[in-house]
Structures are given as structure tokens and as C-alpha cells.
Amino acid sequence: MFLKLQQYNPNSMISLEGLNPEQRSATECLEGPLLILAGAGSGKTRTITHRIAHMIQHRGVPASQILAITFTNKAASEMKERVRKLLKKKTEAQISTFHALGLLILKEEIHRLGFQKNFTLYDRSDQMSLLREALKHYRGGKAFDKATLIAMMSDLKNKGITASQYVTSPYFDPDNDYSLALEHCYHYLTDKMRFFNAIDFDDILMLVVNIFEKFPEVAQKFSSKYKFVTVDEYQDTNPLQFKMIQGLTSTHNNICVVGDDDQSIYGFRGANIQNILDFERQFPGTKVIKLEQNYRSTSSILDLANKVIKENKKRKEKTMWSDQEEGLNPFLWATADDTHEAQIIVDDINKRRNKGEDLNEMAVLYRSNKQAPVIEDQLRLNQVPYKILGGQKYFEKKEIKDIIAYLSVVQNPYDEISLRRILNVPARGIGPVTLKKYLELAGQNKLSLYQAFSQFAAANNDSKILAFLALISELKITFKEKALSEALPALVSKIDYFEYIEKFYEVTKQIDVRKNSVYQLYETAKRFENQRDIKPTLRNFLERLLLVDNQESKNDDEQLKQITLMTLHSSKGLEFDTVYMVGVEEELLPHKRSIIEDQDLSEERRLCYVGITRAKKHLILSYCKERKFNNKNIPRHISRFLIPHKERLTHQDRTTFEHLSPEEAIAHKKQVFSDMMKFLD
């Protein structure tokens, strides 16, 4: 062995007594390949950081020879801080993301590929600028969604496929318009960026692997520098990251990887689960340690999680267990539709909140972002503060803010912020010069902007301002004479907002998404009209929509508490006392696309497992009898992932029939009873 390690002195500074036997074994195993299978909530980060500190403090390994790689800056920062606390000082160990390490390598070695060492790193906006330029030189370029092309290019780079290799790769389709456009754009961006001595984020790993393969001595140089390599979240590594790891261990075999194949859910980003499943074959002599004790969830939640994931055939065998109290069985709620599902979940949130439970310790998880708006509606209508992790709030989308600004001006013309937002949306020829003139008139005469329009537009013969004033007056009458749910579509039609969306976004995919957001606002208005505790006026509607935002802006600790909404993918690594998993039904979980494309549905089942294991004390799963898709109510069925494990769930039919006619209610009850019998068989 190239390095003589010190024997561990149990009386030295860092104590390993707080680790369980498996964690301690992993901490003390330093030489040779090591696979730590760390189940959900099993103290993975604690084990890694104790292992690094143990190497330095107890075994005499120079910190500069230690490399730990993870996936996010947040995870790397947390790891550094924990090691610092254990050692009671900063460490020289290299703890970073794959991309941060890649940049470090490129700063020293990129000249080998013809770049200058003072290269520039382009961000997404820089990429977009170059892509727009590329599409100007491509026939019909305006028809392509730039975000889609960027994502396709990113996917190729993460597979290690260069622009010159693309046309001969299995991913090129000469009959696909996007594939042909990508071939042009990929070459264009590659040539331009090389000319500008620039690279982008996705180039980093591809260029490092390129250097390692063309110049093995570089890989050996960094492998000799970092004699102990640890990789966190190994199940999420892609082919390029695996090749990078091979290079970094080319002079030694001291590779420790930590991960959980049961939580491999990023196949769509290029993650290859085979990297962890095949680790023992790729690194002969591997020692395997399983961390199966869970410190997060109750036994009843873990029992369901274990049963769900054991249905997957290609996995490393392990069973999570906990010495915590058994706790309540997870609940499975059958609901009438997506509106009812959101209502009963928000009702339950409020009950828990009133009992003193912390909103910060609650989360609503869903398979698709499309499920969020109806839940947001109910949270806002019930004045429950919330945040969306890894996504944009529905009410922060441009199209929704535009329409709400119109509603605000109709209700209160003195609202200058909203008035200025809609003045030229859609475009009506009222530009900055005109606005400045009326702002000056308003200031000189101590008037609001709307009053300045009203008093001076006629005298100035300003036909565009007069037309705008007439529009607002007409909309005021519309909202006075019509129900909210009827007046809202009338407003959208009157201002030709859909035509504006079509001109603004150009790309069909974006147009459809934006239009659907407006349709969802129509549904919000209908739901508001069905509220029993408040008169469905425009003023009350706006107050309910905007009240949560005002509450969230306060600094009071109580007001800072928010429930978290996020996709199942975004929830990985997080934990909450109470978790609501909504839409646990066929064609959502598992997703319809996966049912069509993937017969074994392994990754979808892992996604279900990840969701279940986010819950510490309470887990509520829900599914609908029907769900609205594209303005149509479609019958739904409980997810196949739950049906075999019904005895581990407390099933409750929460369906209400108040919105149905007597005949419909009887038919619905019969259907619910039939479904229940099938479930219990």
C-alpha cells in the first residue's frame, strides 16, 4: 500500500460511539472499494462525514489527499460544515460537486483541448442568445422551442456525445424536425463557443472525460493527488460521471460510493442505476455495508415502503427498520375529484394547524406540476401560507399576474402598479413616452394616474388612452352584471389575451401551457363561487387571492411558517412530520408515459417509495374517482403500487355527494361501493 495508515486510537478526539454498528464499520473501512447501501433516513451524511474526519484525525490521512464528491452545492456545503464541526477546524479535504471538481481540473488542463486557460463559463442566458442566433440561420427556426433544444443538447452532452458524433449516434433521427434542427444548432453553438473561448455547464464533465481519455497521465495525476475518493448519491451518476470516477481511481482502489438503488429516480436526467447495481463487478473485491436502520419514519410507514419497493426485481436486497414506535397506519383517502381531493387535504392541514402542528413540518407531494394549481387554490382560499419547492407558484406566472392586474384595475382603478402593468398588455400603442407624460400630469395636479387619464386624454385627443378607459368601463359593467366565472372569460376574450399569448410565445408547446394556466384561473373562479362562507364578488375574490401573499410578506415568525408543495422528484432528501401524497392513481403514479414506455415501471415504483419515506409520523395518500384533464372529467383508478398492500393502509372513502343530483349521487355511491369491494377482495 502506498500509504501507511495509523491504527485507530479510540481515546482520540472524535468519538465513534454514537454510530450504530454498520455506520461504524463503514467509517473504519478505508482501503479498497467500499459500497455503502444507505437506505432512506439511515444517517448517510453522518456516516460520510465521520468517515472523512476519522481518516484525518485517527488514521493520519492528509486532508489534501481526500476527495468527496456530491451532486449539489448545498450538500457539499453541509458536508464541509459537519466535517469542520467534528474536527473543530476547517479542512483541506476537497469536498465539492462533480462540476466544481471538473472546473478545477479544466483550469489546469483545458489547454490540451485547444482552449485558453482563461476560458469563460456561459450560463443559460448566454446559451439562449447563441441558440437564437443559430435558429436565425436555420429555415423555419422560429417554430422550434428553444428550451426543448437546449434540453436535448444537454442530454447529448451528459451522454458524452459531441456535435460531430451526433449524426452517427442512435439519438439522431433524420425524420424528426427537432433532431435535424438540433444537428444544426449543436454544431453552431460548439463552433461559436470554441471561437469565443467559452464553455457551458454541460461541457464541463464531457471535456474532463475527453482529457482523461486522450491524456491518461492527467487522470493519473489527479488520482495520485486524491488517494481516497468518496462519491455520494452514487445511484444518480451518469455515464460521464462514472468515467470521471474511473479516471480519478486509476492509480488506486480506494473508492467509497454511498447510495440507494431504491431511490434512483433521475433516469430522465441520464442517471444510470446500473452504476450502483454493477459496482461490485466493476470494482472487484468490494466490501458491501448496508445501512438499514431508519431514524426518520415510524415502523408502519417503513413497513408500507418496504412492501412497495420489494416488488422491484432488479435491486440490492435490504429491509429498512426502525426502533421508533409503530405509529398510525398510513391513510388512503378516496376522493370524488381533484377539487374535492384538494378540499379535504386543506381541511386536514387546517385541523392540524389548529392543534398546534407546524406548517413547516407538512408537505404535499405530487407526480406532476399540473396537479398543483387546484391545491394552491384551496390553500389561498383558506388563507394557508405555502411555498413551492423547485417550481413557480401558479399565481406568479406572467399570464395569471396579467389577468389579476386587470381584475385589480376593474375593482380599483387607483391601483397604479396594476394599471401600469396592463396599460400596454396586450400591445395597444401606449408606450413609455405617453406614460411619462401622464405621470407628470398626475404629479403636477396631485391626481392618480387613472384620474390623469380621465381628465386629460380627451383634451389631448389621445385616442389610445380613451379606448383603454372605455375598455375598463365596459369591463366594470361586465363584472357587475355577470357572475365571476362568466365575466372572467369575457375579459380574456375582450382583450384578445389568447391572441396575445400566441404572438408573445410563438412556440405551440408554450402557447398551450400558458392558455391552460388561464383556463385553470376560470376553474379557480368557479370554485370560489361555491364557497359557502363568502359572497362571490370580484372584491372578495381578489382579497382571497392576494391575502396569502400579504401574510407571507410579514416578518412575524408565525407568518413565516408555510406548508411545502413539490413534485415527488423534488422531495428526495427531505423529510416532514406529515406528508400528503396526492394523486396516487394509475396514469399519474405510475405515469401514463412510463406505462407506455417501460413495462416493469421500476423507476416509477422507486418514486412512490421515495414519497412514502419522506414522512416521519403521518402519511396520507389520496386518489380520485375522477380527475379533470383538458376540461374533461376522466374516471381514475387507484395505483397498482398500493393495491397489493391494502392491509397496511387505513382506507377511508372521503367522497361527498353534495355537488351531485340525487340520481347521480346514488350512481356514484354504487360505484364507490363496487370499487371498495374490489379493493378489499
Short mmCIF file of C-alpha atoms in Angstrom, two decimals, residues 145-148 178 399 501-502 504-517:
data_model
loop_
_atom_site.label_atom_id
_atom_site.label_comp_id
_atom_site.label_asym_id
_atom_site.label_seq_id
_atom_site.Cartn_x
_atom_site.Cartn_y
_atom_site.Cartn_z
CA ASP A 145 -38.99 25.69 -28.74
CA LYS A 146 -35.57 26.89 -27.62
CA ALA A 147 -35.89 25.34 -24.15
CA THR A 148 -36.53 21.93 -25.76
CA TYR A 178 -36.26 18.75 -33.92
CA GLU A 399 -50.32 35.28 -17.64
CA ILE A 501 -50.15 34.69 -25.95
CA GLU A 502 -49.84 33.24 -29.45
CA PHE A 504 -45.76 36.51 -27.45
CA TYR A 505 -44.61 32.89 -27.20
CA GLU A 506 -44.64 31.73 -30.84
CA VAL A 507 -43.98 28.07 -29.91
CA THR A 508 -47.04 25.78 -29.75
CA LYS A 509 -45.95 23.99 -26.58
CA GLN A 510 -45.55 27.24 -24.62
CA ILE A 511 -48.81 28.62 -26.02
CA ASP A 512 -50.76 25.59 -24.81
CA VAL A 513 -49.18 25.73 -21.34
CA ARG A 514 -49.98 29.43 -20.94
CA LYS A 515 -53.55 29.04 -22.18
CA ASN A 516 -54.11 26.15 -19.79
CA SER A 517 -52.98 28.38 -16.92
#
